[in-house]
């Protein structure tokens, strides 16, 4: 797993160690972690205070080390040159919240319209049934009237 770490000199151990600062969770997601130190042995000399990217195995053994300079510059280029700042992020969050509220209102409006349509459909069905009954009554009266006329 990839970590961002800082090189530190450890007086008590008489050597160099890496203080893990952040961990990569996915391709574009990192999490700041509680600093954790791991000893650095058998490696080329690193300057104290340098930021590095270190790949650790599941057993917390160092798999690879690389300077973090290019990675940091890539972050600056991708995210900080397009004016992604707290104000921009707050404005975007407010815009997203407004969209969410608008969609909620639209959804409620559609639900209300669907209920109204259903009620109208039921009214039409009721009227249709009443018309059928009226038609049957009229036909029955016509038959009775015709039979009365023929009997006279």
mmCIF file of C-alpha atoms in Angstrom:
data_model
loop_
_atom_site.group_PDB
_atom_site.id
_atom_site.type_symbol
_atom_site.label_atom_id
_atom_site.label_comp_id
_atom_site.label_asym_id
_atom_site.label_seq_id
_atom_site.Cartn_x
_atom_site.Cartn_y
_atom_site.Cartn_z
ATOM 1 C CA UNK A 1 0.000 0.000 0.000
ATOM 2 C CA UNK A 2 1.323 3.449 -0.924
ATOM 3 C CA UNK A 3 2.104 5.933 1.857
ATOM 4 C CA UNK A 4 3.393 9.472 2.049
ATOM 5 C CA UNK A 5 6.194 9.582 4.580
ATOM 6 C CA UNK A 6 8.826 11.934 5.959
ATOM 7 C CA UNK A 7 12.427 10.917 6.553
ATOM 8 C CA UNK A 8 13.509 11.434 10.174
ATOM 9 C CA UNK A 9 16.687 10.773 12.099
ATOM 10 C CA UNK A 10 16.064 8.656 15.176
ATOM 11 C CA UNK A 11 18.627 9.505 17.865
ATOM 12 C CA UNK A 12 17.640 6.673 20.185
ATOM 13 C CA UNK A 13 17.910 3.998 17.481
ATOM 14 C CA UNK A 14 20.926 5.638 15.888
ATOM 15 C CA UNK A 15 19.454 5.496 12.423
ATOM 16 C CA UNK A 16 16.881 6.797 10.015
ATOM 17 C CA UNK A 17 13.174 6.055 10.100
ATOM 18 C CA UNK A 18 10.149 6.908 8.039
ATOM 19 C CA UNK A 19 7.222 8.638 9.644
ATOM 20 C CA UNK A 20 4.093 7.591 7.749
ATOM 21 C CA UNK A 21 1.766 10.593 7.311
ATOM 22 C CA UNK A 22 -0.927 9.542 4.810
ATOM 23 C CA UNK A 23 -2.150 6.397 3.078
ATOM 24 C CA UNK A 24 -3.584 5.935 -0.406
ATOM 25 C CA UNK A 25 -7.071 4.368 -0.202
ATOM 26 C CA UNK A 26 -7.811 4.329 -3.924
ATOM 27 C CA UNK A 27 -6.415 5.881 -7.080
ATOM 28 C CA UNK A 28 -7.611 9.386 -6.201
ATOM 29 C CA UNK A 29 -8.293 9.107 -2.479
ATOM 30 C CA UNK A 30 -5.870 9.527 0.371
ATOM 31 C CA UNK A 31 -6.365 9.558 4.139
ATOM 32 C CA UNK A 32 -4.245 11.324 6.717
ATOM 33 C CA UNK A 33 -3.231 8.791 9.351
ATOM 34 C CA UNK A 34 -1.858 8.982 12.861
ATOM 35 C CA UNK A 35 1.885 9.291 12.338
ATOM 36 C CA UNK A 36 3.584 5.932 12.579
ATOM 37 C CA UNK A 37 7.318 5.332 12.351
ATOM 38 C CA UNK A 38 9.051 2.436 10.666
ATOM 39 C CA UNK A 39 12.822 1.890 10.675
ATOM 40 C CA UNK A 40 14.685 2.381 7.440
ATOM 41 C CA UNK A 41 17.568 -0.023 6.877
ATOM 42 C CA UNK A 42 19.727 -0.920 3.925
ATOM 43 C CA UNK A 43 18.754 1.959 1.699
ATOM 44 C CA UNK A 44 20.472 4.768 -0.064
ATOM 45 C CA UNK A 45 20.949 7.876 2.079
ATOM 46 C CA UNK A 46 17.901 10.116 2.330
ATOM 47 C CA UNK A 47 17.852 13.701 3.522
ATOM 48 C CA UNK A 48 16.169 14.266 6.852
ATOM 49 C CA UNK A 49 12.812 15.989 6.432
ATOM 50 C CA UNK A 50 12.377 14.805 2.833
ATOM 51 C CA UNK A 51 8.933 13.686 1.750
ATOM 52 C CA UNK A 52 8.859 10.338 -0.006
ATOM 53 C CA UNK A 53 6.334 7.850 -1.313
ATOM 54 C CA UNK A 54 6.842 4.433 0.182
ATOM 55 C CA UNK A 55 5.133 1.229 -0.925
ATOM 56 C CA UNK A 56 4.569 -1.133 1.996
ATOM 57 C CA UNK A 57 3.652 -4.801 1.911
ATOM 58 C CA UNK A 58 0.855 -6.217 4.047
ATOM 59 C CA UNK A 59 3.509 -7.072 6.646
ATOM 60 C CA UNK A 60 4.588 -3.404 6.764
ATOM 61 C CA UNK A 61 7.825 -4.192 4.958
ATOM 62 C CA UNK A 62 9.191 -1.589 2.546
ATOM 63 C CA UNK A 63 8.689 -2.654 -1.055
ATOM 64 C CA UNK A 64 9.848 0.536 -2.781
ATOM 65 C CA UNK A 65 10.752 4.148 -2.065
ATOM 66 C CA UNK A 66 10.542 7.077 -4.446
ATOM 67 C CA UNK A 67 10.817 10.839 -4.061
ATOM 68 C CA UNK A 68 7.466 12.594 -3.608
ATOM 69 C CA UNK A 69 8.491 15.682 -5.593
ATOM 70 C CA UNK A 70 6.853 14.663 -8.903
ATOM 71 C CA UNK A 71 3.740 13.449 -7.086
ATOM 72 C CA UNK A 72 3.385 16.749 -5.187
ATOM 73 C CA UNK A 73 3.937 18.787 -8.351
ATOM 74 C CA UNK A 74 1.284 16.695 -10.120
ATOM 75 C CA UNK A 75 -1.167 17.501 -7.291
ATOM 76 C CA UNK A 76 -0.368 21.188 -7.576
ATOM 77 C CA UNK A 77 -0.890 21.101 -11.333
ATOM 78 C CA UNK A 78 -4.140 19.125 -11.182
ATOM 79 C CA UNK A 79 -5.838 20.751 -8.232
ATOM 80 C CA UNK A 80 -4.218 24.000 -7.237
ATOM 81 C CA UNK A 81 -3.717 25.729 -10.567
ATOM 82 C CA UNK A 82 -7.443 25.711 -11.341
ATOM 83 C CA UNK A 83 -8.218 27.700 -8.214
ATOM 84 C CA UNK A 84 -9.654 24.856 -6.211
ATOM 85 C CA UNK A 85 -9.715 26.571 -2.852
ATOM 86 C CA UNK A 86 -11.981 26.453 0.182
ATOM 87 C CA UNK A 87 -14.233 29.203 -1.230
ATOM 88 C CA UNK A 88 -14.591 27.381 -4.553
ATOM 89 C CA UNK A 89 -15.347 24.103 -2.776
ATOM 90 C CA UNK A 90 -17.930 25.808 -0.530
ATOM 91 C CA UNK A 91 -19.623 27.367 -3.571
ATOM 92 C CA UNK A 92 -19.695 23.990 -5.307
ATOM 93 C CA UNK A 93 -21.137 22.340 -2.205
ATOM 94 C CA UNK A 94 -23.849 25.024 -2.040
ATOM 95 C CA UNK A 95 -24.603 24.561 -5.731
ATOM 96 C CA UNK A 96 -24.898 20.790 -5.278
ATOM 97 C CA UNK A 97 -27.204 21.318 -2.290
ATOM 98 C CA UNK A 98 -29.387 23.667 -4.378
ATOM 99 C CA UNK A 99 -29.573 21.034 -7.142
ATOM 100 C CA UNK A 100 -30.535 18.417 -4.560
ATOM 101 C CA UNK A 101 -33.294 20.645 -3.201
ATOM 102 C CA UNK A 102 -34.533 21.442 -6.728
ATOM 103 C CA UNK A 103 -34.632 17.739 -7.589
ATOM 104 C CA UNK A 104 -36.500 16.987 -4.366
ATOM 105 C CA UNK A 105 -39.093 19.652 -5.207
ATOM 106 C CA UNK A 106 -39.428 18.331 -8.754
ATOM 107 C CA UNK A 107 -39.853 14.804 -7.424
ATOM 108 C CA UNK A 108 -42.536 15.962 -4.984
ATOM 109 C CA UNK A 109 -44.294 17.854 -7.787
ATOM 110 C CA UNK A 110 -44.246 14.769 -10.023
ATOM 111 C CA UNK A 111 -45.609 12.639 -7.193
ATOM 112 C CA UNK A 112 -48.417 15.147 -6.624
ATOM 113 C CA UNK A 113 -49.221 15.214 -10.353
ATOM 114 C CA UNK A 114 -49.264 11.425 -10.505
ATOM 115 C CA UNK A 115 -51.683 11.319 -7.575
ATOM 116 C CA UNK A 116 -53.910 13.900 -9.267
ATOM 117 C CA UNK A 117 -53.873 11.928 -12.521
ATOM 118 C CA UNK A 118 -54.741 8.742 -10.660
ATOM 119 C CA UNK A 119 -57.657 10.498 -8.950
ATOM 120 C CA UNK A 120 -58.900 11.857 -12.296
ATOM 121 C CA UNK A 121 -58.582 8.415 -13.868
ATOM 122 C CA UNK A 122 -60.672 6.953 -11.056
ATOM 123 C CA UNK A 123 -63.254 9.729 -11.536
ATOM 124 C CA UNK A 124 -63.401 8.990 -15.254
ATOM 125 C CA UNK A 125 -63.872 5.280 -14.573
ATOM 126 C CA UNK A 126 -66.677 6.075 -12.153
ATOM 127 C CA UNK A 127 -68.336 8.379 -14.692
ATOM 128 C CA UNK A 128 -67.903 5.749 -17.389
ATOM 129 C CA UNK A 129 -69.593 3.151 -15.199
ATOM 130 C CA UNK A 130 -72.413 5.591 -14.380
ATOM 131 C CA UNK A 131 -72.883 6.325 -18.089
ATOM 132 C CA UNK A 132 -73.045 2.603 -18.853
ATOM 133 C CA UNK A 133 -75.683 2.170 -16.173
ATOM 134 C CA UNK A 134 -77.646 5.155 -17.515
ATOM 135 C CA UNK A 135 -77.359 3.761 -21.028
ATOM 136 C CA UNK A 136 -78.640 0.385 -19.860
ATOM 137 C CA UNK A 137 -81.523 2.076 -18.045
ATOM 138 C CA UNK A 138 -82.381 4.103 -21.144
ATOM 139 C CA UNK A 139 -82.218 1.018 -23.325
ATOM 140 C CA UNK A 140 -84.421 -0.806 -20.861
ATOM 141 C CA UNK A 141 -86.916 2.076 -20.870
ATOM 142 C CA UNK A 142 -86.853 2.164 -24.658
ATOM 143 C CA UNK A 143 -87.604 -1.567 -24.786
ATOM 144 C CA UNK A 144 -90.391 -1.174 -22.266
ATOM 145 C CA UNK A 145 -91.737 1.789 -24.179
ATOM 146 C CA UNK A 146 -91.589 -0.096 -27.471
ATOM 147 C CA UNK A 147 -93.310 -3.111 -25.951
ATOM 148 C CA UNK A 148 -95.985 -0.865 -24.450
ATOM 149 C CA UNK A 149 -96.483 0.812 -27.838
ATOM 150 C CA UNK A 150 -96.759 -2.521 -29.592
ATOM 151 C CA UNK A 151 -99.239 -3.802 -26.995
ATOM 152 C CA UNK A 152 -101.575 -0.888 -27.566
#
